[in-house]
Amino acid sequence: MTAETLSPLSDAERSAAPCQTSLAESVARRPPRELLRFFTCGSVDDGKSTLIGRLLIDAGAVHDDQLDRLRADSARHGTTGAELDAALLLDGLEDERQQGITIDVAYRYFSTTKRTFIIADTPGHEQFTRNMATGASNSELAVIVVDATKGILVQTRRHAFIASLLGIQHVFLAVNKMDRVDYSQTVFARIRDDFCRVAEKLSIPDLRFIPLSALRGDNVAEPSAQTPWYADGSLLHLLETVHVVPAQRAGPLRFPVQWVNRPHAEFRGLCGTLASGEVRVGDEVVILPSRRTSRIRSIVTCDGDVPVAVAPAAATLTLADEIDVTRGDVLAKPAAAPLVAREAEASLIWMSEQPLALGKQYWCKLASQKTVCEVRNIRCAIDVDTQCETPAATLRMNELGQCFVGFHDPLVLDEYARNKTTGALILVDRITHETVAAGVVRQALAPRSRDHWQDAPTGWRLERATSLVSPERRATRFGHRPGTVLVTGPSSAGKTTLARELEHRLFELGCVVALLDGQSLRFGISRDLGFSAEERSENLRRAAEIARLVNDVGQICVAAFAAPEDAVRRRAKALIGPERLVHVHLATPLAVCRRRDALGRYQAAEAGEIENFPGVTFPYEAPTDADVIASTEARTARDIADEVVSLLESRGWLGPEILAGNNADT
């Protein structure tokens, strides 16, 4: 429910404007005003809607015909006797007027000579906490309303906590209904001190207190003579003068792609809205999650081509290179890129009547990205009244908890404190399409921060599928036993060359064989991984899982990986099965590897441009228990492949038909 009002021209503007000047021309001549988005919250009957209604009236943002309508509505629905019921300007729903409460979020727009405002009047009842969070999510400032006759209530603490959780930097505590306590400074000071104790545990950098009476208009738009002991100015004065740093402009570039516009073969533009930062023609950008880079060729806006675009502008960007970009990708500067993660710790506000089910798959939407996710664990539930953390097995409607959320595809995200657009997410039921939760990312868990070797599967009642085809029948059909040949060694030692040669030899013999290469995996299943020790370990773990699946269907897998750590190699061997693994290590001298390195990776590592490079900036632990140890310095890949095939023969991997050459091309 949205309504807009234009502030009337000031007397000075009216007198200065020629009679023939149109209103549109006069408005166009006005200098642009800074926009402030804020929301009001508080407990039921604390006077939120009345306060905003009074603010609109006193700021001159309500036209005469609207005031006439308000008088009529006040006589019909009002609760203030013969006086105007300013709350009716905000309570737009018939149910709200009949019940005297706010249910939905009501937005209002008005401006003064100093600033433009968008107000979100949010519900106070606990049942509608999710609506309150929705209104707060797009705001920069919170006005928490407290009834002076009641003081700090549960909802006051709840709303202060949620405002802090959502990163609201400025909180004004409006102590309303001061007329009912005779404008007592003592009452005001007690409420202020009580709230300060609540705020001690929260992160609110800018906290202010205003004694006021929304009904009487005291300290709403003008200072009140009823509170001579208060000297910080009216609520409107504080709203006009509070210094709010536009976080969108200050942050690093984040450009979620909403649409790829290709009207003809000569134009391919990436459409979206800058979530933060700025972008200029010629800037180098990285496209996530693919991590490909390019430069901005042009920036197209509704005003035509521009040299620079600044958040929150909508723009169409074209790139200097024809690289794959799709909806959901995020453009950023390479030096300040967001994280690409498959898991995050998030604070979730549960919004569905159906409790949270661990392991159940939901849609996750984050900026323009969408993937399947599941809540894997609830670290704790948070009592927003006491801010205490308690163990929990589920979350119910309006409850809040710290959860670990796993994504089925890598998501580009930031911590919410750094970016509200790429740090906020919602969960949607895949069947009913109900939005079941809203959340903020507290911490992205990059794969390097987790060791998944011992992880138990998530989800309930999972079972491994069993095949009706026995391993013996597969061996008979293929003429060989399944197994994995793991080829390890430093970069440029010849691993891939040997693996390809071995794959070819086995295939020519009639074996069913698959090739796994460490670098190739990084184009797909491991493209979210870097090259730290933990990420190399995770890369090998995923490869080992694939190799085991290949072996389970009776095939031979040849896998080529650097695998510099002995402990990780042993884990891979245990996962695949020691009886199904042959380890071939290439002990080619590093000096030879350096000479072969056409991509300059050794040189870059020595210059500090590549971290954790095995043999240079990361130790390479040569194995002592490999089945074959060879060097491609003195031997060819074909020669080493012969040795490996002989080893497989001696271990009984290759059946009589393979050895007789009768299984080829069958």
XYZ file of C-alpha atoms in Angstrom:
666
model
C 0.000 0.000 0.000
C 1.713 3.125 -1.169
C 0.612 6.707 -1.344
C 2.589 9.740 -2.301
C 2.197 13.370 -1.501
C 4.105 16.283 -2.949
C 5.144 18.981 -0.591
C 3.512 22.289 -1.517
C 5.579 25.179 -2.787
C 6.820 27.508 -0.109
C 5.483 31.072 0.047
C 8.801 32.343 -1.262
C 8.628 29.968 -4.200
C 5.069 30.992 -4.972
C 5.861 34.715 -4.913
C 8.965 34.261 -7.044
C 7.246 32.119 -9.662
C 5.663 33.962 -12.613
C 1.933 33.364 -12.953
C 2.376 31.552 -16.264
C 5.013 29.140 -14.875
C 3.719 25.609 -14.637
C 3.998 23.531 -11.488
C 6.198 21.037 -13.350
C 8.626 23.793 -14.323
C 8.763 25.067 -10.771
C 9.399 21.618 -9.422
C 12.068 21.058 -12.068
C 13.911 24.201 -10.937
C 14.200 22.926 -7.387
C 17.644 21.691 -6.470
C 17.814 17.918 -5.873
C 17.316 17.012 -2.233
C 19.003 14.250 -0.320
C 16.777 11.226 0.212
C 16.380 9.628 3.632
C 14.512 6.365 4.089
C 13.375 5.643 7.612
C 10.836 3.455 9.346
C 8.794 3.710 12.489
C 8.202 0.839 14.860
C 7.183 0.162 18.421
C 4.544 -1.642 20.407
C 0.822 -1.553 19.658
C -0.818 1.729 20.721
C 2.462 3.535 21.238
C 1.329 6.043 18.594
C 3.453 5.288 15.538
C 0.814 6.073 12.955
C -0.306 9.133 14.857
C 3.257 10.398 14.976
C 3.800 10.000 11.244
C 0.413 11.488 10.465
C 1.222 14.479 12.643
C 4.631 14.802 11.016
C 3.053 14.878 7.552
C 0.474 17.465 8.596
C 2.942 19.741 10.390
C 5.456 19.468 7.549
C 2.809 20.734 5.133
C 2.739 17.467 3.206
C -1.047 17.010 3.391
C -3.258 18.919 0.985
C -6.504 20.593 1.975
C -8.699 17.970 0.322
C -6.828 15.247 2.192
C -7.362 17.109 5.451
C -11.082 17.320 4.689
C -11.132 13.582 4.096
C -9.176 13.028 7.294
C -11.718 15.035 9.275
C -14.491 12.889 7.881
C -12.585 9.686 8.586
C -11.765 10.902 12.105
C -15.456 11.370 12.809
C -16.161 7.866 11.529
C -13.190 5.847 12.780
C -11.178 8.178 15.011
C -10.184 7.535 18.587
C -9.264 11.083 19.540
C -12.669 12.566 20.202
C -13.227 15.810 18.363
C -9.592 16.108 17.336
C -8.063 14.911 14.101
C -6.965 11.291 14.242
C -3.697 11.629 12.337
C -3.151 7.864 12.475
C -5.841 7.404 9.829
C -3.484 8.891 7.260
C -1.360 5.772 7.704
C -3.839 3.021 8.603
C -5.094 2.458 5.079
C -6.677 -0.967 5.411
C -10.246 -1.222 6.605
C -9.169 -3.856 9.116
C -6.530 -1.490 10.455
C -9.042 1.276 10.941
C -11.544 -0.995 12.640
C -8.951 -2.556 14.938
C -6.885 0.588 15.460
C -3.646 -1.254 14.667
C -1.189 -1.308 11.794
C -1.060 -4.624 9.917
C 0.701 -3.907 6.640
C 3.683 -1.656 6.008
C 2.414 1.779 4.967
C 4.795 3.894 2.909
C 4.602 7.662 2.670
C 6.672 10.160 0.733
C 7.169 13.825 1.530
C 9.834 16.461 1.277
C 10.892 19.636 2.999
C 13.214 22.340 1.758
C 16.146 20.380 3.149
C 15.446 16.727 2.451
C 13.142 14.177 0.865
C 11.795 11.343 2.991
C 10.320 7.907 2.426
C 8.673 6.599 5.578
C 7.754 2.995 6.266
C 5.181 2.747 9.045
C 5.576 -0.831 10.264
C 3.258 -2.949 12.442
C 3.802 -3.157 16.165
C 2.074 -6.441 16.942
C 4.342 -9.447 17.410
C 2.263 -11.363 14.855
C 3.451 -8.980 12.159
C 7.135 -8.897 13.066
C 7.983 -10.122 9.564
C 6.290 -7.017 8.112
C 8.316 -4.865 10.472
C 11.530 -6.517 9.279
C 10.484 -5.995 5.664
C 9.977 -2.278 6.228
C 13.280 -1.990 8.069
C 15.276 -3.780 5.409
C 15.218 -0.816 3.013
C 15.673 1.921 5.623
C 18.636 3.893 6.851
C 17.163 5.102 10.138
C 14.705 3.790 12.714
C 12.275 5.788 14.791
C 11.267 3.539 17.687
C 8.186 4.892 19.396
C 7.660 4.345 23.118
C 4.592 5.217 25.157
C 5.776 7.415 28.022
C 3.123 5.926 30.303
C 4.396 2.359 29.673
C 8.121 2.708 29.126
C 10.293 0.061 27.474
C 8.231 -2.973 26.462
C 9.015 -6.347 24.927
C 8.318 -5.049 21.440
C 10.673 -2.115 22.035
C 13.524 -4.523 22.730
C 12.465 -6.765 19.842
C 12.400 -3.943 17.318
C 15.681 -2.483 18.563
C 17.303 -5.889 18.152
C 15.958 -6.380 14.629
C 17.018 -2.848 13.655
C 20.523 -3.611 14.897
C 20.485 -6.972 13.129
C 19.599 -5.293 9.847
C 22.475 -2.858 10.188
C 20.485 0.287 10.967
C 23.100 2.812 12.020
C 20.776 5.563 13.340
C 18.049 4.947 15.907
C 15.804 7.678 17.319
C 13.813 6.721 20.408
C 10.655 8.854 20.289
C 9.148 8.953 23.777
C 5.528 9.668 22.845
C 2.519 10.744 24.888
C 4.579 13.029 27.082
C 1.385 15.069 27.568
C 0.024 12.184 29.651
C 2.939 12.343 32.097
C 2.898 16.117 32.366
C 6.019 16.403 30.196
C 8.034 14.968 33.086
C 11.784 15.123 32.598
C 12.136 12.389 35.215
C 9.951 9.970 33.256
C 11.831 10.763 30.056
C 15.224 10.243 31.734
C 14.113 6.898 33.184
C 12.966 5.608 29.798
C 16.152 6.890 28.162
C 18.312 5.098 30.727
C 16.295 1.889 30.387
C 16.760 1.874 26.632
C 20.470 2.627 26.951
C 20.834 -0.588 28.941
C 19.039 -2.465 26.142
C 21.259 -0.869 23.502
C 24.461 -1.771 25.329
C 24.321 -5.234 23.754
C 23.446 -3.937 20.295
C 25.399 -2.303 17.523
C 23.802 1.133 17.163
C 26.403 3.846 16.538
C 23.976 6.793 16.542
C 21.333 6.743 19.273
C 19.131 9.774 20.091
C 16.104 10.465 22.293
C 13.189 12.854 21.677
C 10.341 13.590 24.131
C 7.197 14.406 22.176
C 3.446 14.271 21.950
C 2.202 13.211 18.540
C -1.351 14.084 19.499
C -0.466 17.636 20.553
C 2.367 18.152 18.094
C 4.998 18.796 20.777
C 8.551 18.405 19.389
C 7.242 16.802 16.200
C 7.904 19.547 13.647
C 8.642 22.403 16.039
C 10.275 22.560 19.482
C 7.746 22.518 22.307
C 7.506 25.049 25.084
C 6.299 22.158 27.268
C 9.799 20.656 27.426
C 12.186 23.517 28.250
C 14.647 20.930 29.645
C 15.067 19.392 26.170
C 17.274 21.285 23.700
C 18.123 18.886 20.836
C 15.352 20.059 18.521
C 12.206 18.516 17.087
C 11.977 15.123 15.424
C 11.702 16.777 11.999
C 14.774 18.881 12.692
C 16.776 15.776 13.597
C 15.539 13.940 10.515
C 16.549 16.861 8.317
C 20.022 17.200 9.785
C 21.155 13.662 10.650
C 24.231 12.771 8.638
C 23.624 9.504 6.846
C 26.470 8.127 4.795
C 25.084 6.626 1.579
C 26.480 3.120 1.936
C 25.661 2.249 -1.640
C 28.033 4.853 -3.020
C 30.769 4.153 -0.509
C 30.994 0.397 -0.999
C 32.934 -1.563 -3.608
C 31.344 -2.210 -6.990
C 28.539 -4.757 -6.987
C 26.527 -5.078 -10.186
C 24.109 -8.029 -10.144
C 23.120 -8.838 -13.723
C 19.355 -8.907 -14.084
C 19.089 -9.360 -17.824
C 21.341 -9.779 -20.846
C 19.984 -7.483 -23.540
C 20.821 -8.499 -27.102
C 18.481 -6.621 -29.457
C 20.701 -7.378 -32.466
C 24.003 -9.013 -33.334
C 25.970 -5.799 -32.792
C 24.914 -5.150 -29.196
C 25.081 -7.260 -26.047
C 24.444 -5.347 -22.848
C 24.289 -6.448 -19.226
C 21.334 -4.777 -17.547
C 21.015 -4.218 -13.828
C 21.180 -1.787 -10.937
C 24.415 -0.918 -9.182
C 24.005 -2.297 -5.679
C 27.048 -0.337 -4.522
C 30.108 1.528 -5.759
C 30.733 3.011 -9.149
C 31.896 1.793 -12.530
C 33.710 3.694 -15.279
C 34.371 3.024 -18.938
C 37.691 1.180 -19.165
C 37.482 -0.350 -15.667
C 38.630 -3.939 -15.334
C 35.869 -6.109 -13.878
C 35.623 -9.719 -12.802
C 32.459 -11.693 -13.524
C 31.482 -14.000 -10.688
C 31.156 -16.879 -10.142
C 33.032 -17.741 -13.364
C 35.938 -15.420 -12.319
C 36.505 -14.319 -15.894
C 37.710 -10.770 -16.389
C 37.097 -8.085 -18.971
C 36.884 -4.303 -19.257
C 33.891 -1.999 -19.470
C 33.488 -0.853 -23.057
C 30.472 1.411 -22.553
C 27.836 2.401 -20.017
C 24.345 3.020 -21.348
C 21.662 4.712 -19.253
C 18.339 6.361 -19.935
C 20.354 9.534 -20.587
C 22.474 7.828 -23.232
C 26.111 6.782 -22.996
C 27.867 8.045 -19.869
C 31.479 7.695 -18.703
C 30.592 6.635 -15.160
C 27.633 5.191 -13.259
C 27.214 5.368 -9.495
C 24.967 3.302 -7.200
C 21.981 3.081 -7.098
C 21.797 3.892 -10.808
C 20.264 1.481 -13.301
C 22.561 0.897 -16.260
C 23.422 -1.363 -19.151
C 27.096 -2.304 -19.326
C 28.874 -3.652 -22.381
C 32.160 -5.536 -22.144
C 35.240 -5.457 -24.318
C 35.248 -9.269 -24.561
C 32.578 -11.718 -25.670
C 32.474 -13.844 -22.542
C 29.646 -15.827 -21.064
C 27.540 -13.734 -18.674
C 24.035 -14.571 -17.554
C 21.362 -13.419 -15.143
C 22.548 -13.845 -11.577
C 26.215 -13.155 -12.312
C 27.788 -10.285 -10.399
C 30.324 -7.799 -11.752
C 32.915 -6.452 -9.310
C 36.414 -5.002 -9.258
C 39.038 -7.779 -9.089
C 40.726 -6.196 -6.062
C 37.503 -6.039 -4.031
C 35.436 -8.968 -5.199
C 32.668 -10.583 -3.117
C 32.843 -14.168 -1.946
C 31.670 -17.168 -3.926
C 30.359 -19.667 -1.424
C 28.302 -22.809 -1.155
C 27.493 -22.278 2.497
C 26.853 -19.320 4.739
C 25.918 -18.610 8.302
C 22.805 -16.471 8.213
C 20.379 -14.930 10.660
C 16.914 -16.043 9.595
C 13.547 -14.634 10.589
C 11.065 -17.452 10.033
C 7.907 -16.135 8.371
C 5.831 -19.225 7.686
C 3.262 -21.000 9.788
C 5.030 -24.233 8.799
C 8.110 -24.635 11.052
C 11.583 -24.793 9.575
C 12.480 -28.310 8.478
C 16.184 -29.076 8.514
C 17.348 -30.579 5.269
C 14.218 -29.605 3.353
C 15.024 -27.999 0.032
C 13.884 -24.417 -0.524
C 14.529 -21.893 -3.234
C 17.075 -19.303 -2.137
C 16.959 -15.883 -3.796
C 19.826 -13.478 -3.277
C 19.942 -10.333 -5.437
C 19.252 -11.709 -8.941
C 20.598 -15.184 -8.080
C 18.438 -18.229 -7.429
C 19.401 -21.714 -6.355
C 18.175 -24.612 -4.282
C 19.283 -24.596 -0.669
C 18.649 -26.283 2.627
C 19.135 -25.223 6.225
C 21.720 -27.722 7.409
C 21.948 -26.747 11.028
C 20.553 -24.278 13.523
C 23.438 -22.990 15.580
C 21.060 -21.312 18.017
C 17.731 -19.592 18.318
C 17.792 -16.034 19.567
C 15.322 -14.716 22.098
C 14.898 -11.221 20.731
C 13.422 -10.073 23.999
C 16.437 -11.035 26.084
C 18.928 -11.483 23.229
C 19.884 -14.833 24.734
C 20.966 -17.689 22.463
C 19.358 -21.074 23.074
C 19.635 -24.480 21.358
C 16.843 -25.148 18.883
C 15.759 -27.937 16.563
C 13.505 -25.727 14.455
C 12.227 -22.179 14.064
C 8.578 -21.232 14.194
C 6.800 -18.212 12.813
C 8.426 -14.901 13.822
C 11.307 -16.693 15.550
C 14.870 -15.817 14.745
C 17.912 -18.059 14.606
C 21.507 -18.342 13.458
C 21.576 -21.032 10.800
C 23.979 -22.703 8.412
C 22.490 -22.616 4.928
C 23.933 -24.773 2.160
C 23.525 -23.784 -1.496
C 23.399 -26.268 -4.342
C 25.158 -23.797 -6.638
C 27.882 -21.343 -5.644
C 26.398 -17.961 -4.743
C 28.090 -14.586 -4.999
C 27.516 -12.847 -1.699
C 28.788 -10.419 0.906
C 28.296 -10.197 4.605
C 25.200 -8.079 5.194
C 27.184 -5.512 7.146
C 29.152 -4.808 3.954
C 26.358 -4.844 1.420
C 22.617 -5.033 1.970
C 21.840 -6.201 -1.558
C 24.322 -9.044 -1.877
C 24.047 -9.869 1.831
C 20.294 -10.407 2.147
C 18.398 -13.508 1.107
C 14.946 -15.023 1.214
C 13.880 -18.659 1.290
C 10.862 -19.737 -0.758
C 8.920 -22.974 -0.505
C 9.448 -24.872 -3.784
C 5.897 -26.235 -3.823
C 3.705 -23.435 -2.477
C 5.998 -20.549 -3.515
C 5.478 -19.054 -0.053
C 8.284 -16.859 1.231
C 9.151 -18.749 4.402
C 12.141 -16.794 5.699
C 14.148 -13.640 5.290
C 17.754 -13.552 6.321
C 21.010 -11.695 6.387
C 24.402 -13.233 5.753
C 26.535 -13.082 8.873
C 29.458 -15.006 7.440
C 30.118 -16.673 4.128
C 31.772 -20.021 4.614
C 34.197 -20.468 1.771
C 35.189 -24.065 1.087
C 38.670 -23.346 2.354
C 37.261 -22.799 5.816
C 35.698 -26.245 5.993
C 37.027 -29.757 5.793
C 34.370 -31.901 4.138
C 36.187 -35.240 4.238
C 34.309 -36.349 7.345
C 31.032 -34.524 6.732
C 27.894 -36.559 7.152
C 25.300 -36.135 4.401
C 22.635 -33.552 5.083
C 18.978 -34.246 4.734
C 16.750 -36.838 6.265
C 16.357 -40.469 5.335
C 19.057 -40.528 2.716
C 20.026 -43.891 1.345
C 22.616 -44.995 -1.151
C 21.092 -46.417 -4.309
C 21.937 -50.044 -4.946
C 22.332 -51.469 -8.437
C 20.826 -54.650 -9.751
C 24.018 -55.210 -11.722
C 26.699 -56.944 -9.655
C 30.399 -55.978 -9.804
C 31.161 -59.453 -11.112
C 28.816 -59.061 -14.055
C 30.342 -55.683 -14.849
C 33.854 -57.175 -14.744
C 32.714 -59.947 -17.066
C 31.068 -57.468 -19.421
C 34.025 -55.064 -19.541
C 36.779 -57.656 -19.310
C 38.625 -55.865 -16.523
C 38.342 -54.925 -12.886
C 37.417 -51.351 -11.921
C 40.015 -49.115 -10.297
C 41.666 -45.721 -10.229
C 45.145 -44.813 -11.402
C 46.108 -41.640 -9.513
C 48.926 -39.722 -11.193
C 50.529 -37.095 -8.943
C 53.437 -34.698 -9.208
C 54.360 -31.002 -9.298
C 53.054 -28.626 -11.912
C 54.494 -29.353 -15.412
C 55.852 -32.730 -14.265
C 53.910 -34.386 -17.119
C 50.878 -35.673 -15.202
C 48.249 -34.802 -17.793
C 50.415 -36.085 -20.649
C 50.909 -39.399 -18.898
C 47.247 -39.642 -17.887
C 46.099 -39.041 -21.456
C 48.606 -41.595 -22.760
C 47.457 -44.115 -20.192
C 43.788 -43.463 -20.969
C 44.497 -43.968 -24.647
C 46.454 -47.196 -24.078
C 43.758 -48.707 -21.892
C 41.029 -47.672 -24.298
C 42.881 -49.254 -27.196
C 43.133 -52.441 -25.183
C 39.353 -52.471 -24.871
C 38.972 -51.063 -21.347
C 36.172 -48.666 -20.399
C 38.185 -45.769 -19.013
C 37.521 -42.180 -17.913
C 39.984 -39.311 -17.448
C 39.868 -36.856 -14.527
C 42.188 -33.871 -14.645
C 42.645 -31.402 -11.787
C 42.594 -28.327 -13.978
C 39.586 -29.515 -15.975
C 37.547 -29.955 -12.803
C 38.052 -26.282 -12.012
C 35.993 -25.314 -15.059
C 32.955 -26.967 -13.545
C 32.500 -28.854 -10.327
C 35.399 -27.091 -8.569
C 35.166 -23.641 -10.112
C 34.338 -22.166 -6.717
C 37.682 -23.324 -5.304
C 40.962 -21.478 -5.095
C 44.435 -22.918 -4.567
C 44.953 -22.812 -0.818
C 45.875 -26.036 0.943
C 42.275 -26.496 2.093
C 40.876 -25.864 -1.359
C 43.363 -28.235 -3.008
C 42.267 -30.828 -0.464
C 38.610 -30.217 -1.300
C 39.372 -30.442 -5.012
C 40.981 -33.867 -4.542
C 38.118 -34.994 -2.307
C 35.595 -34.188 -5.018
C 37.765 -35.956 -7.591
C 38.003 -39.007 -5.346
C 34.225 -39.069 -4.993
C 33.868 -38.993 -8.784
C 36.526 -41.669 -9.202
C 34.706 -43.916 -6.761
C 31.447 -43.486 -8.695
C 33.269 -44.310 -11.932
C 34.728 -47.420 -10.320
C 31.346 -48.408 -8.900
C 29.980 -48.747 -12.422
C 32.876 -51.000 -13.349
C 35.102 -48.538 -15.170
C 38.754 -47.535 -14.809
C 39.472 -43.939 -13.849
C 42.760 -42.191 -14.596
C 43.111 -39.103 -12.390
C 45.882 -36.481 -12.642
C 46.317 -34.149 -9.674
C 49.186 -32.264 -8.014
C 48.103 -33.551 -4.570
C 51.118 -32.110 -2.737
C 50.147 -33.266 0.781
C 50.681 -36.850 1.843
C 47.822 -36.802 4.341
C 45.347 -35.702 1.679
C 46.557 -38.383 -0.732
C 46.004 -40.982 1.962
C 42.454 -39.698 2.502
C 41.731 -40.003 -1.209
C 43.103 -43.553 -1.183
C 40.878 -44.473 1.745
C 37.814 -42.941 0.069
C 38.340 -44.758 -3.247
C 39.459 -47.961 -1.596
C 43.100 -49.085 -1.233
C 42.453 -52.216 -3.275
C 41.137 -50.133 -6.157
C 43.935 -47.541 -6.312
C 47.288 -47.510 -8.076
C 49.409 -44.471 -7.263
C 51.846 -43.242 -9.908
C 54.084 -40.380 -8.805
C 56.106 -38.295 -11.247
C 59.273 -37.197 -9.482
C 60.345 -34.921 -12.312
C 62.930 -32.390 -10.977
C 61.533 -28.920 -10.303
C 64.194 -27.361 -12.546
C 62.812 -29.380 -15.449
C 59.259 -28.446 -14.518
C 60.242 -24.768 -14.495
C 61.726 -24.982 -17.987
C 58.572 -26.616 -19.339
C 56.207 -24.131 -17.745
C 54.971 -22.158 -20.770
C 52.338 -20.332 -18.683
C 54.897 -18.775 -16.344
C 53.300 -20.106 -13.160
C 56.599 -20.877 -11.446
C 57.863 -17.406 -12.243
C 54.646 -15.832 -10.990
C 54.813 -17.888 -7.796
C 58.399 -16.836 -7.168
C 57.348 -13.215 -7.707
C 54.647 -13.627 -5.076
C 51.783 -13.377 -7.564
C 50.542 -16.936 -6.850
C 50.150 -18.140 -3.284
C 50.553 -21.712 -2.046
C 52.212 -22.967 -5.221
C 53.573 -26.496 -4.614
C 57.321 -26.682 -4.813
C 57.760 -22.904 -4.567
C 55.626 -21.259 -1.900
C 54.046 -24.473 -0.620
C 55.908 -27.682 0.252
C 55.522 -30.701 -1.998
C 55.608 -33.850 0.127
C 56.952 -36.585 -2.165
C 55.316 -39.951 -1.463
C 57.323 -42.923 -0.260
C 54.657 -45.537 -0.825
C 53.707 -44.885 -4.460
C 53.249 -47.945 -6.655
C 55.256 -46.378 -9.463
C 57.774 -43.543 -9.111
C 59.146 -42.177 -12.369
C 60.477 -39.030 -13.948
C 59.505 -37.685 -17.343
C 62.957 -36.088 -17.598
C 64.540 -39.304 -18.850
C 61.498 -41.411 -19.748
C 58.641 -40.805 -22.142
C 54.995 -40.910 -21.191
C 54.566 -43.957 -23.427
C 57.355 -45.764 -21.586
C 55.860 -45.010 -18.182
C 52.394 -45.977 -19.426
C 53.794 -49.376 -20.454
C 55.067 -49.879 -16.924
C 51.695 -48.974 -15.429
C 49.797 -51.285 -17.769
C 52.155 -54.105 -16.815
C 51.491 -53.375 -13.165
C 47.727 -53.505 -13.738
C 48.191 -56.818 -15.522
C 50.253 -58.242 -12.677
C 47.591 -57.239 -10.176
C 44.858 -58.929 -12.149
C 43.019 -55.774 -13.221
C 43.050 -56.776 -16.910
C 41.168 -59.891 -17.918
C 42.184 -62.507 -20.498
C 40.215 -60.875 -23.318
C 41.902 -57.543 -22.674
C 45.338 -59.142 -22.566
C 44.571 -61.060 -25.716
C 43.429 -57.872 -27.413
C 40.024 -59.374 -28.065
C 38.021 -56.730 -26.230
C 39.018 -53.684 -28.282
C 36.232 -51.854 -30.155
C 33.585 -54.173 -28.752
